PDB file of C-alpha atoms and ligand atoms in Angstrom:
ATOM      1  CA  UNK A 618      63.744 135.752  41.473  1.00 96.00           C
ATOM      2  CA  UNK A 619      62.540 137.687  44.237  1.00 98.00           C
ATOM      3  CA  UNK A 620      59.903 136.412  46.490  1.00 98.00           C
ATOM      4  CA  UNK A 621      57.347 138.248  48.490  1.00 98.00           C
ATOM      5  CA  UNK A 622      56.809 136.872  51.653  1.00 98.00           C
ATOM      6  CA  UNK A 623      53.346 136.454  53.518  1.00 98.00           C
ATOM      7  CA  UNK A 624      52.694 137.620  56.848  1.00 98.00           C
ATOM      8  CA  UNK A 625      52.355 134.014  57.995  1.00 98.00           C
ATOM      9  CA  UNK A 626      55.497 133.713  56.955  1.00 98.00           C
ATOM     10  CA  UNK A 627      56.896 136.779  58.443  1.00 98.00           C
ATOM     11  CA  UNK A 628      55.668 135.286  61.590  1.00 98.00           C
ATOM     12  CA  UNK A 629      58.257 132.287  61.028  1.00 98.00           C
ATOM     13  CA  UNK A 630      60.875 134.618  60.534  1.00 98.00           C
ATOM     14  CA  UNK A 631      60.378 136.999  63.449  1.00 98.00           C
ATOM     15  CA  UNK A 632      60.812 133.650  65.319  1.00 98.00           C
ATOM     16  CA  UNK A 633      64.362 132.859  63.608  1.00 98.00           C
ATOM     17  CA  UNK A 634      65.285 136.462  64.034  1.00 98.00           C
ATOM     18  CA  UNK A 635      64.485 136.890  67.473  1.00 98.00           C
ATOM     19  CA  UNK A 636      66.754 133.372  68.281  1.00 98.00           C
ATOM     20  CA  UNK A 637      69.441 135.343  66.594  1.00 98.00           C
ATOM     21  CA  UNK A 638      69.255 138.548  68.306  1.00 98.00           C
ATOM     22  CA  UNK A 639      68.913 136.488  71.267  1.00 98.00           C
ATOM     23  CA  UNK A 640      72.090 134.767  70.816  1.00 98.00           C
ATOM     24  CA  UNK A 641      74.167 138.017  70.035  1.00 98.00           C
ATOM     25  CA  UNK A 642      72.718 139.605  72.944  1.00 98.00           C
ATOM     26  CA  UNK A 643      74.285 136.161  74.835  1.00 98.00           C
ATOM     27  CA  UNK A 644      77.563 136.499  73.329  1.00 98.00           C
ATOM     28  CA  UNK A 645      77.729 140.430  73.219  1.00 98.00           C
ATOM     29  CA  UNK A 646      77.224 139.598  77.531  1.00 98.00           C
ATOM     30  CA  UNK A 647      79.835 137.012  77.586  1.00 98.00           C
ATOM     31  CA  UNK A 648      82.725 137.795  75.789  1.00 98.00           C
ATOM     32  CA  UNK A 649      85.819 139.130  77.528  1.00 98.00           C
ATOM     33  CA  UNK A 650      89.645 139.427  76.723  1.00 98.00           C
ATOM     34  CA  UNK A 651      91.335 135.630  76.781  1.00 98.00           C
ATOM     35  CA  UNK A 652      88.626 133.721  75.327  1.00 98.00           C
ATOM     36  CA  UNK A 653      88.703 131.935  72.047  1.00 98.00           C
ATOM     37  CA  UNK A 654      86.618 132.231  69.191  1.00 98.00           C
ATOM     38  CA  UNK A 655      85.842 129.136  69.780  1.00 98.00           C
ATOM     39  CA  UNK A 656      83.874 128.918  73.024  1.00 98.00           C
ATOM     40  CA  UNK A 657      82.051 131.626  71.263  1.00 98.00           C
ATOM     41  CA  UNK A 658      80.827 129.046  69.095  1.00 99.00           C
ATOM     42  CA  UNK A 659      80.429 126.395  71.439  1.00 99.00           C
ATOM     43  CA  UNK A 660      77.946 129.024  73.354  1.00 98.00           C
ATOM     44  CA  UNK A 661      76.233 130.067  70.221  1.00 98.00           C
ATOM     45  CA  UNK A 662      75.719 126.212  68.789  1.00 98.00           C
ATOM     46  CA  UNK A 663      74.339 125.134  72.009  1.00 98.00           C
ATOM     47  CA  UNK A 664      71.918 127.858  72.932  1.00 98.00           C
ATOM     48  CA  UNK A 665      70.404 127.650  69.003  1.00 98.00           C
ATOM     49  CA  UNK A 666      69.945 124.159  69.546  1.00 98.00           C
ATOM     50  CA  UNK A 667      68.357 124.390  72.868  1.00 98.00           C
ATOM     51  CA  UNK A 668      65.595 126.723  71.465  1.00 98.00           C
ATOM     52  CA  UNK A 669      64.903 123.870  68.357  1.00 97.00           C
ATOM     53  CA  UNK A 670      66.569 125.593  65.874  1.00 98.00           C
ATOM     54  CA  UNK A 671      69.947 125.261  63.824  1.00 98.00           C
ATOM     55  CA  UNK A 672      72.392 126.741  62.730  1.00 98.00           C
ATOM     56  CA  UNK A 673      72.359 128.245  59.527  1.00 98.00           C
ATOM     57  CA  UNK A 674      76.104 128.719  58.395  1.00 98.00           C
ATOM     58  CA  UNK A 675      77.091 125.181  59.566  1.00 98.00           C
ATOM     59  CA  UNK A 676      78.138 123.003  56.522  1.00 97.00           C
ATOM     60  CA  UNK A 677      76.737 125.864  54.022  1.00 97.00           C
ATOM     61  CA  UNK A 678      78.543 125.625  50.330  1.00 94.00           C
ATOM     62  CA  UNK A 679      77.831 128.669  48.476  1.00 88.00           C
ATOM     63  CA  UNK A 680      76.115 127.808  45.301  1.00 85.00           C
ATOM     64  CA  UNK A 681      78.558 129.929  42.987  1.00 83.00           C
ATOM     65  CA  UNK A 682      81.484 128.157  44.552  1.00 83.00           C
ATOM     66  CA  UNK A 683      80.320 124.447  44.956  1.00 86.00           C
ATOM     67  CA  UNK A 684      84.089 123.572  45.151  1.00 84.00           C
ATOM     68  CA  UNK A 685      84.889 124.835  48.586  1.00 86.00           C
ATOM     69  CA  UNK A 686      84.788 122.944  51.780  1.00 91.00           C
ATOM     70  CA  UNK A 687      81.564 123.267  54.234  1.00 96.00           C
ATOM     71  CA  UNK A 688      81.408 126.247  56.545  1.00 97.00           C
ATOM     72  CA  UNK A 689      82.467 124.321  59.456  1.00 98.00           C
ATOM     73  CA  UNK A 690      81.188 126.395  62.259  1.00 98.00           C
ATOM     74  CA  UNK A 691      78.387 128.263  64.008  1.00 99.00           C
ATOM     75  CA  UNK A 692      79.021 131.582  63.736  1.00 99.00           C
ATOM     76  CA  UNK A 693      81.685 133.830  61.536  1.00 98.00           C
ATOM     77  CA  UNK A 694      84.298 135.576  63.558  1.00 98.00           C
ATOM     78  CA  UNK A 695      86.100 138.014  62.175  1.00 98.00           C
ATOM     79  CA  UNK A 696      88.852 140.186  64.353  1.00 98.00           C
ATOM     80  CA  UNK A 697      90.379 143.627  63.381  1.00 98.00           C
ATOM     81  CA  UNK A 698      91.376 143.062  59.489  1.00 98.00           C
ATOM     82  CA  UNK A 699      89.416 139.857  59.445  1.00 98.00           C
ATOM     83  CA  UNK A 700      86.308 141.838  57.108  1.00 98.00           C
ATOM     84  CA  UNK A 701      83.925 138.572  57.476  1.00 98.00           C
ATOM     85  CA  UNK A 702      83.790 134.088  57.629  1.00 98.00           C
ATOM     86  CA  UNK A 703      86.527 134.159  60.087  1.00 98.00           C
ATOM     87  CA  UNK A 704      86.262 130.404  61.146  1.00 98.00           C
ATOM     88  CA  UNK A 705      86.072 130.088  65.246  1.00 98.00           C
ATOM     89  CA  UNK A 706      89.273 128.638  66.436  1.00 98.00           C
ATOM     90  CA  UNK A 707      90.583 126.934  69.810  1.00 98.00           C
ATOM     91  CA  UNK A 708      93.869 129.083  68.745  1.00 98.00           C
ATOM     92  CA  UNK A 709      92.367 132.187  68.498  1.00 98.00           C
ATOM     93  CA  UNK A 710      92.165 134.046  71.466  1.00 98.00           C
ATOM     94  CA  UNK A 711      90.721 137.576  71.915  1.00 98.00           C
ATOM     95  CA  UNK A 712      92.711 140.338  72.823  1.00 98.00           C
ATOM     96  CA  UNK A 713      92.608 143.636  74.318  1.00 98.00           C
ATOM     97  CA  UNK A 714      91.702 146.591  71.762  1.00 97.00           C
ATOM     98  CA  UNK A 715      90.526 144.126  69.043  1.00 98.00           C
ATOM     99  CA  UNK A 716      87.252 144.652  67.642  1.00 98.00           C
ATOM    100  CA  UNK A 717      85.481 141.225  66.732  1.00 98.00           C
ATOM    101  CA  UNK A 718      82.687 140.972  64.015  1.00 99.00           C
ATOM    102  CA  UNK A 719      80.196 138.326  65.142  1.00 99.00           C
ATOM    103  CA  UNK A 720      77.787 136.984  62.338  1.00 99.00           C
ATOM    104  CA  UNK A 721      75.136 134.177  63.281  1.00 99.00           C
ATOM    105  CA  UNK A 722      72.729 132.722  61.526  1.00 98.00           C
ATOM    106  CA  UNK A 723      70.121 130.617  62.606  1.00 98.00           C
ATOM    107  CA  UNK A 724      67.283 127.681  60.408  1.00 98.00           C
ATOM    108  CA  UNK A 725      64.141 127.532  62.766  1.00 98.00           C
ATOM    109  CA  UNK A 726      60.563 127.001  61.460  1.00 98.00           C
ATOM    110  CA  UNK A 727      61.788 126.752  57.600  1.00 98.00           C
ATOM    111  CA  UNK A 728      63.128 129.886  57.681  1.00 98.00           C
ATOM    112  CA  UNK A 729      66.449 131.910  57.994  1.00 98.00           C
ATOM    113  CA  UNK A 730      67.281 134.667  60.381  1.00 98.00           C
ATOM    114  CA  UNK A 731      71.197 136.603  60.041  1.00 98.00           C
ATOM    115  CA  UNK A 732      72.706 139.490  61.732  1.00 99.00           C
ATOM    116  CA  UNK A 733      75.827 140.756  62.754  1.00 98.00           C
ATOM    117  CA  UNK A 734      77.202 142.744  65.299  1.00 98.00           C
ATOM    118  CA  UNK A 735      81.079 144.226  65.945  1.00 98.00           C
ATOM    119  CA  UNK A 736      82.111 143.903  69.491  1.00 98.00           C
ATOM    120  CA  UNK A 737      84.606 146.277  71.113  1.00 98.00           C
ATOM    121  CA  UNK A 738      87.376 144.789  73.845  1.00 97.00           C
ATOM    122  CA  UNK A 739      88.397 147.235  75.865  1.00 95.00           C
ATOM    123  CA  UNK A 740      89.796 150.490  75.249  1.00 93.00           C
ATOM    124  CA  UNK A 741      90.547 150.689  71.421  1.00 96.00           C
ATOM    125  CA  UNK A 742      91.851 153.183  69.272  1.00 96.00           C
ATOM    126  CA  UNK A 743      89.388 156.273  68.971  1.00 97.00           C
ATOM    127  CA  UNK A 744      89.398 155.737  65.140  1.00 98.00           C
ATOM    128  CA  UNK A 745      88.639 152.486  65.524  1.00 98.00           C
ATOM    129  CA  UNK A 746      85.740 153.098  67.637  1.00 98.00           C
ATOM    130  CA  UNK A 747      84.400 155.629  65.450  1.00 98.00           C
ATOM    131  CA  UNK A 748      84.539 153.039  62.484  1.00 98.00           C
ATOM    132  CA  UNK A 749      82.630 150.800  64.193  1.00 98.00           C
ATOM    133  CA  UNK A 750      80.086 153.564  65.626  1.00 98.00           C
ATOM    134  CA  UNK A 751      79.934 154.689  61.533  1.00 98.00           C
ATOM    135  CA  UNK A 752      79.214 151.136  60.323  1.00 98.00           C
ATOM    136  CA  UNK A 753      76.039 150.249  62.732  1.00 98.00           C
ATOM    137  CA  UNK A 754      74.836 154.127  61.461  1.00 98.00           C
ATOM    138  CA  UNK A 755      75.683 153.323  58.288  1.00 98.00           C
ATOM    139  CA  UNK A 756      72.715 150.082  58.549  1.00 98.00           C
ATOM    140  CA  UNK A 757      70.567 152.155  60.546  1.00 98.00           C
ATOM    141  CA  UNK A 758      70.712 154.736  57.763  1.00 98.00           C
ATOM    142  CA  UNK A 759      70.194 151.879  54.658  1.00 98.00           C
ATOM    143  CA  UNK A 760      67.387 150.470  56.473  1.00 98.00           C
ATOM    144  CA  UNK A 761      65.704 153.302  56.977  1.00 98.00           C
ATOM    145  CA  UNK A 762      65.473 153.355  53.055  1.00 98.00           C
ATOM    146  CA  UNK A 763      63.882 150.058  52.917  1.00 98.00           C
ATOM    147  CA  UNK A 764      60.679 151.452  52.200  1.00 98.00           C
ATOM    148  CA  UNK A 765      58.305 150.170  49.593  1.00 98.00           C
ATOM    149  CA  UNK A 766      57.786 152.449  46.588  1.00 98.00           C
ATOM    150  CA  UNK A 767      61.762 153.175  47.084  1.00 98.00           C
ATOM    151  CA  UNK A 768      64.846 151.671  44.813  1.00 98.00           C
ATOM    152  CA  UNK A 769      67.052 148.767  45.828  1.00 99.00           C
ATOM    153  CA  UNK A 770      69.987 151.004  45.984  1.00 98.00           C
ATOM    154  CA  UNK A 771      68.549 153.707  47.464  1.00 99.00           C
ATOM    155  CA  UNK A 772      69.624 151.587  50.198  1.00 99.00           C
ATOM    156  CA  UNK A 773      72.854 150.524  49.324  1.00 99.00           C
ATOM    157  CA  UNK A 774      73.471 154.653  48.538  1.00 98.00           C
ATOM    158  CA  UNK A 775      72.241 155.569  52.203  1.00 98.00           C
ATOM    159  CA  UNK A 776      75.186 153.131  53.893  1.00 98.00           C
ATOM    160  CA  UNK A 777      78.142 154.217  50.640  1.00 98.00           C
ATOM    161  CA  UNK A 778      77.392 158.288  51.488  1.00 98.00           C
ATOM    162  CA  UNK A 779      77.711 157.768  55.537  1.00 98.00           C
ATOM    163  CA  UNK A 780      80.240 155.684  55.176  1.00 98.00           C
ATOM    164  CA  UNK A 781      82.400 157.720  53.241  1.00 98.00           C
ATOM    165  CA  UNK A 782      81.342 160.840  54.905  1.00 98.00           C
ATOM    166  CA  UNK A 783      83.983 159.980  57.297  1.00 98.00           C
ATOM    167  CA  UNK A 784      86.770 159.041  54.629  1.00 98.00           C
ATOM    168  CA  UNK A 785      85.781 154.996  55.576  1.00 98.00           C
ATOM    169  CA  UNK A 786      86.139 152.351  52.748  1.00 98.00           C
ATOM    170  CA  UNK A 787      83.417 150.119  51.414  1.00 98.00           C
ATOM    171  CA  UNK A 788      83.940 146.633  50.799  1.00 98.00           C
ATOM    172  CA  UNK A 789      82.443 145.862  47.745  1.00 98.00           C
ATOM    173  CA  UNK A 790      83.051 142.525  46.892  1.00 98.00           C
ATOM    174  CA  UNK A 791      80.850 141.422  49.795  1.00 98.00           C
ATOM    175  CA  UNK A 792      77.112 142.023  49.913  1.00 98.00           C
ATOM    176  CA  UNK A 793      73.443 141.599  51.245  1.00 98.00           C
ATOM    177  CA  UNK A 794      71.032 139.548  50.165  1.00 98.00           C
ATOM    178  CA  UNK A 795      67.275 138.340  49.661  1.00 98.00           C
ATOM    179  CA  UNK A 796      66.459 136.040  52.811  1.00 98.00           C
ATOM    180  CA  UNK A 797      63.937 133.439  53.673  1.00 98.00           C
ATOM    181  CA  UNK A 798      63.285 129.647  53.066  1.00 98.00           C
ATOM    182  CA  UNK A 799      66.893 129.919  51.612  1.00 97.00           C
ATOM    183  CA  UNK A 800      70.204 131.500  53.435  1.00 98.00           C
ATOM    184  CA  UNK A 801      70.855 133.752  50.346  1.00 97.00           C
ATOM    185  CA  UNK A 802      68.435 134.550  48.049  1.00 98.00           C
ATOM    186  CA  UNK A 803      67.614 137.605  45.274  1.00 98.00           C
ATOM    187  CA  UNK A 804      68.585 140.510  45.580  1.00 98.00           C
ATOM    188  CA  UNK A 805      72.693 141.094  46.313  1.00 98.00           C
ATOM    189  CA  UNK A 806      72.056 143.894  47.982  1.00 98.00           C
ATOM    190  CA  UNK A 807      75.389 146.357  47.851  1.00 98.00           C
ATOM    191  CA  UNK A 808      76.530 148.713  50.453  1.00 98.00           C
ATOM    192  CA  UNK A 809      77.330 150.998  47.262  1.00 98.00           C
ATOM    193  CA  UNK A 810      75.190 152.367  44.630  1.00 98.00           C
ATOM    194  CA  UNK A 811      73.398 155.162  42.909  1.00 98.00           C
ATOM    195  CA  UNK A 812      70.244 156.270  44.263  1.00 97.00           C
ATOM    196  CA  UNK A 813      67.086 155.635  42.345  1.00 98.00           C
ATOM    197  CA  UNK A 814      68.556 152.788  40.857  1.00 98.00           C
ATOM    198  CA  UNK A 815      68.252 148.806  41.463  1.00 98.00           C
ATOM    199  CA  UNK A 816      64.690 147.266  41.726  1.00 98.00           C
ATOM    200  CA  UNK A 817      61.594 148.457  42.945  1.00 98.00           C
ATOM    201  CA  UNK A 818      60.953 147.674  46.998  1.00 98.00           C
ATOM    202  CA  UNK A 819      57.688 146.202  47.565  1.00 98.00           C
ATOM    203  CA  UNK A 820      56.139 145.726  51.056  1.00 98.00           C
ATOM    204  CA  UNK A 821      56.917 141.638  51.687  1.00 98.00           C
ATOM    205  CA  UNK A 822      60.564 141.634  50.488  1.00 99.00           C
ATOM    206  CA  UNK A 823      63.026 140.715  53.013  1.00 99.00           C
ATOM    207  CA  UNK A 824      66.477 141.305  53.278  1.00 99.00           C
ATOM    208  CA  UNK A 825      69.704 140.841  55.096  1.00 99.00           C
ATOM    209  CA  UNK A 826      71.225 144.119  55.330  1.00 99.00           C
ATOM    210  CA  UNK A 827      75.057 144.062  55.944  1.00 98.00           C
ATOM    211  CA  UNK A 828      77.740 146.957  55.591  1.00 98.00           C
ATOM    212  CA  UNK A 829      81.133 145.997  55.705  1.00 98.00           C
ATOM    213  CA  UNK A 830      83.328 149.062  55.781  1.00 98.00           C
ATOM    214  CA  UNK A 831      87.023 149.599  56.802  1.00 98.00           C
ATOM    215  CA  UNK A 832      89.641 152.433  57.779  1.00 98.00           C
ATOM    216  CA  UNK A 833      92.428 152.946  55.194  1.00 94.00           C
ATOM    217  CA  UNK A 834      91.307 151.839  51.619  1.00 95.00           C
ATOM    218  CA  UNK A 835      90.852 148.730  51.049  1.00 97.00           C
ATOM    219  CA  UNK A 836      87.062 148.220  48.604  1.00 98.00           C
ATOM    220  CA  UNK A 837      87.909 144.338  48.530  1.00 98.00           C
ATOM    221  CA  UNK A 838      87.772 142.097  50.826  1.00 98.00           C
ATOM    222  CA  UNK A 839      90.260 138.392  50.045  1.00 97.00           C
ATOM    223  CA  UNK A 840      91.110 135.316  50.985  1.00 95.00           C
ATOM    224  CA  UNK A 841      93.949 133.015  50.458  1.00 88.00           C
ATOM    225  CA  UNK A 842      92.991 129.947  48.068  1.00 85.00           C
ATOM    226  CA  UNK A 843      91.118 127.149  49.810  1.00 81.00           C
ATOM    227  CA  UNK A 844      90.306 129.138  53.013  1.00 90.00           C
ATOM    228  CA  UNK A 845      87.198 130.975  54.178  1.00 95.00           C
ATOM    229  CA  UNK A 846      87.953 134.084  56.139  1.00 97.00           C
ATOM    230  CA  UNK A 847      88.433 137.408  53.759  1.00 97.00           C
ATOM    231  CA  UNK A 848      91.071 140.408  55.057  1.00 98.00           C
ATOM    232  CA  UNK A 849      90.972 143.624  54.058  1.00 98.00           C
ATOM    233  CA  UNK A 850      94.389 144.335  51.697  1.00 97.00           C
ATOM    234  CA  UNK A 851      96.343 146.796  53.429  1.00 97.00           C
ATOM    235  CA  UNK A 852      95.606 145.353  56.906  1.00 98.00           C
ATOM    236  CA  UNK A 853      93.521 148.133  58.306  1.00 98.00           C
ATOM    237  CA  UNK A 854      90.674 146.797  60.755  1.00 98.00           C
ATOM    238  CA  UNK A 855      87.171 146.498  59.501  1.00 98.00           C
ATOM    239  CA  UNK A 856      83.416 146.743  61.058  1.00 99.00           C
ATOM    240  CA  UNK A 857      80.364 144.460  60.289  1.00 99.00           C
ATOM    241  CA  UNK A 858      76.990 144.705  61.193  1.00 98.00           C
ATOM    242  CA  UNK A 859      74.046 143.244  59.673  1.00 98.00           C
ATOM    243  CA  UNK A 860      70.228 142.878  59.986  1.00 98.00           C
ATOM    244  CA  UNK A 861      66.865 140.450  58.823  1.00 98.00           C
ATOM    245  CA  UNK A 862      64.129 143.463  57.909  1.00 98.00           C
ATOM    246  CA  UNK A 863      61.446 143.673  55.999  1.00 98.00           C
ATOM    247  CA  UNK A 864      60.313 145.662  53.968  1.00 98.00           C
ATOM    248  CA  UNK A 865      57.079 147.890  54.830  1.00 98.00           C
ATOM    249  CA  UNK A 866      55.255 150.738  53.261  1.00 97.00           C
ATOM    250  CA  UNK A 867      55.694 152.963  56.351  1.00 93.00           C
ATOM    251  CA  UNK A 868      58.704 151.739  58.014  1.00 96.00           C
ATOM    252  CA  UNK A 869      60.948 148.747  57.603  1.00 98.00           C
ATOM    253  CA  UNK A 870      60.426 145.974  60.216  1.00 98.00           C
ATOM    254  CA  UNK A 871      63.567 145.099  61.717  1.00 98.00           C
ATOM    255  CA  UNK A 872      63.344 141.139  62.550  1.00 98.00           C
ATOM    256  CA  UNK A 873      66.722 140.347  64.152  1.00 98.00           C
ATOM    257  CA  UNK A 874      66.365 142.892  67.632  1.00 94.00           C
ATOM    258  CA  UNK A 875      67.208 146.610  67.579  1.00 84.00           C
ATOM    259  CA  UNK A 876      70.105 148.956  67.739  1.00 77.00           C
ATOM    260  CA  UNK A 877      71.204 148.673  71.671  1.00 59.00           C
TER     261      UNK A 877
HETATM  262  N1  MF3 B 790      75.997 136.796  56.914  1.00 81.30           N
HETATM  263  C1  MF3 B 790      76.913 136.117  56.027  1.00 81.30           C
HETATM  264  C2  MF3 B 790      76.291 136.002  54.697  1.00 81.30           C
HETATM  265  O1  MF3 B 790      75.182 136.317  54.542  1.00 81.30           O
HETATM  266  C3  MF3 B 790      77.362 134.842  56.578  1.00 81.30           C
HETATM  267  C4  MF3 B 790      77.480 133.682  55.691  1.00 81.30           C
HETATM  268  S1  MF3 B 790      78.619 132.598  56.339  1.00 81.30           S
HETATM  269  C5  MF3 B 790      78.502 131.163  55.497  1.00 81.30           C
HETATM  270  O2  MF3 B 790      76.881 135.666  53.715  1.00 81.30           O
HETATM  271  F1  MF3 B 790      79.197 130.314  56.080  1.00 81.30           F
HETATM  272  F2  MF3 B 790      77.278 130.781  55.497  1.00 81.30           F
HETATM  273  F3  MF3 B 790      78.887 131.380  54.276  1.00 81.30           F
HETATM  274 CO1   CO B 791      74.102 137.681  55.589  1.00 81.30          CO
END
């Protein structure tokens, strides 16, 4: 069931949303080569707390997969191949050239905020760079579809056509989703899709937004039994960004900051 939010409760979740952007714009200052993805984490879990909020991913057990263990962390970080839920480690230490995915959610308020943003260390391979340049267009371009009156996929077609505009590869085993009182909620919204398709967008929706797209040609993302983080197949690095909008008649509202 989709749920259409009120504005009071847009309120609430311009509050979560603005934590989050807030702590990606924290880590996006302090990361550098030699840290782990742990102190990431560490930074992230203390600043959410310290603004009387918490995080959203910690402990979370997917409801179609009641089986696995808790999400044990803060934030997912996922390096190069690493598409998303890379668990922050005290033995994982960034390097030159990789490019990290950084996904945070935060509970404040009764409500969820998520985003996601790929950081770049260093120099890195031009093709690399342009994946990650194509991915953050390739949100821009599906949220600027999130328009009441349009089609669910009309979004999810606006981030597939960019995406493979440059020859990139969409994952499609790993999607958007509704957002609000709950982490996930209806709609899975894909990053592939015929336009004029999928449900009806009406103003009040809300939605996490989240392309994740790769070089070579990899359209699944998996992981080993047991564990959380999901690789592309063939090993080629892969780009993640995501945003909390919702959706207007005009214009969507982007709740989780802007495109820097
Ligand atoms: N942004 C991701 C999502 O919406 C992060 C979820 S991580 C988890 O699925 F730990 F909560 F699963
Ligand atoms: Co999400």
């Amino acid at each position: 069931m989709i749920t259409i939010k009120s504005e009071r409760e847009i309120e609430l979740m311009r509050e979560s949303g603005a934590l989050v952007a807030r702590v990606l714009d924290l880590l996006q200052t302090e990361i550098a080569v030699g840290m782990t993805t742990k102190q990431l984490d560490v930074m992230a879990e203390e600043y959410i707390r310290d603004h009387q909020a918490v995080p959203s991913f910690l402990n979370y057990v997917p409801k179609s997969d009641p089986g696995v263990t808790p999400y044990p962390a803060t934030l997912c970080v996922s390096i190069n191949e690493e598409v998303v839920h890379g668990v922050p480690s005290t033995k994982r230490v960034i390097r030159e050239g990789d490019i990290v995915s950084v996904d945070c959610g935060v509970y404040k308020g009764g409500y969820h905020g998520d985003a996601a943003r790929t950081f770049v260390l260093g120099v890195i391979d031009e093709k690399v760079q342009l994946l990650v340049d194509a991915t953050s267009e390739s949100l821009a371009r599906g949220i600027s579809m999130a328009v009441a009156g349009n089609r669910l996929h009309d979004i999810s077609s606006a981030i597939e056509d960019y995406a493979r505009s440059f020859g990139f590869s969409v994952i499609e085993n790993m999607v958007g989703h509704g957002i609000g009182s709950e982490l996930h909620e209806d709609p899975a919204v894909p990053n592939y899709g015929r336009k004029n398709t999928g449900v009806k967008l009406r103003e009040g929706m809300t939605l996490a937004i989240e392309p994740m797209i790769a070089l070579g040609r990899s359209r699944r993302a998996v992981s080993r039994r047991g564990g959380w983080v999901a690789v592309t197949e063939d090993g080629k690095p892969s780009a993640h960004f995501e945003h909390t909008i919702v959706v207007r008649s005009g214009q969507a509202e982007i709740l989780t900051g802007t495109f820097l």
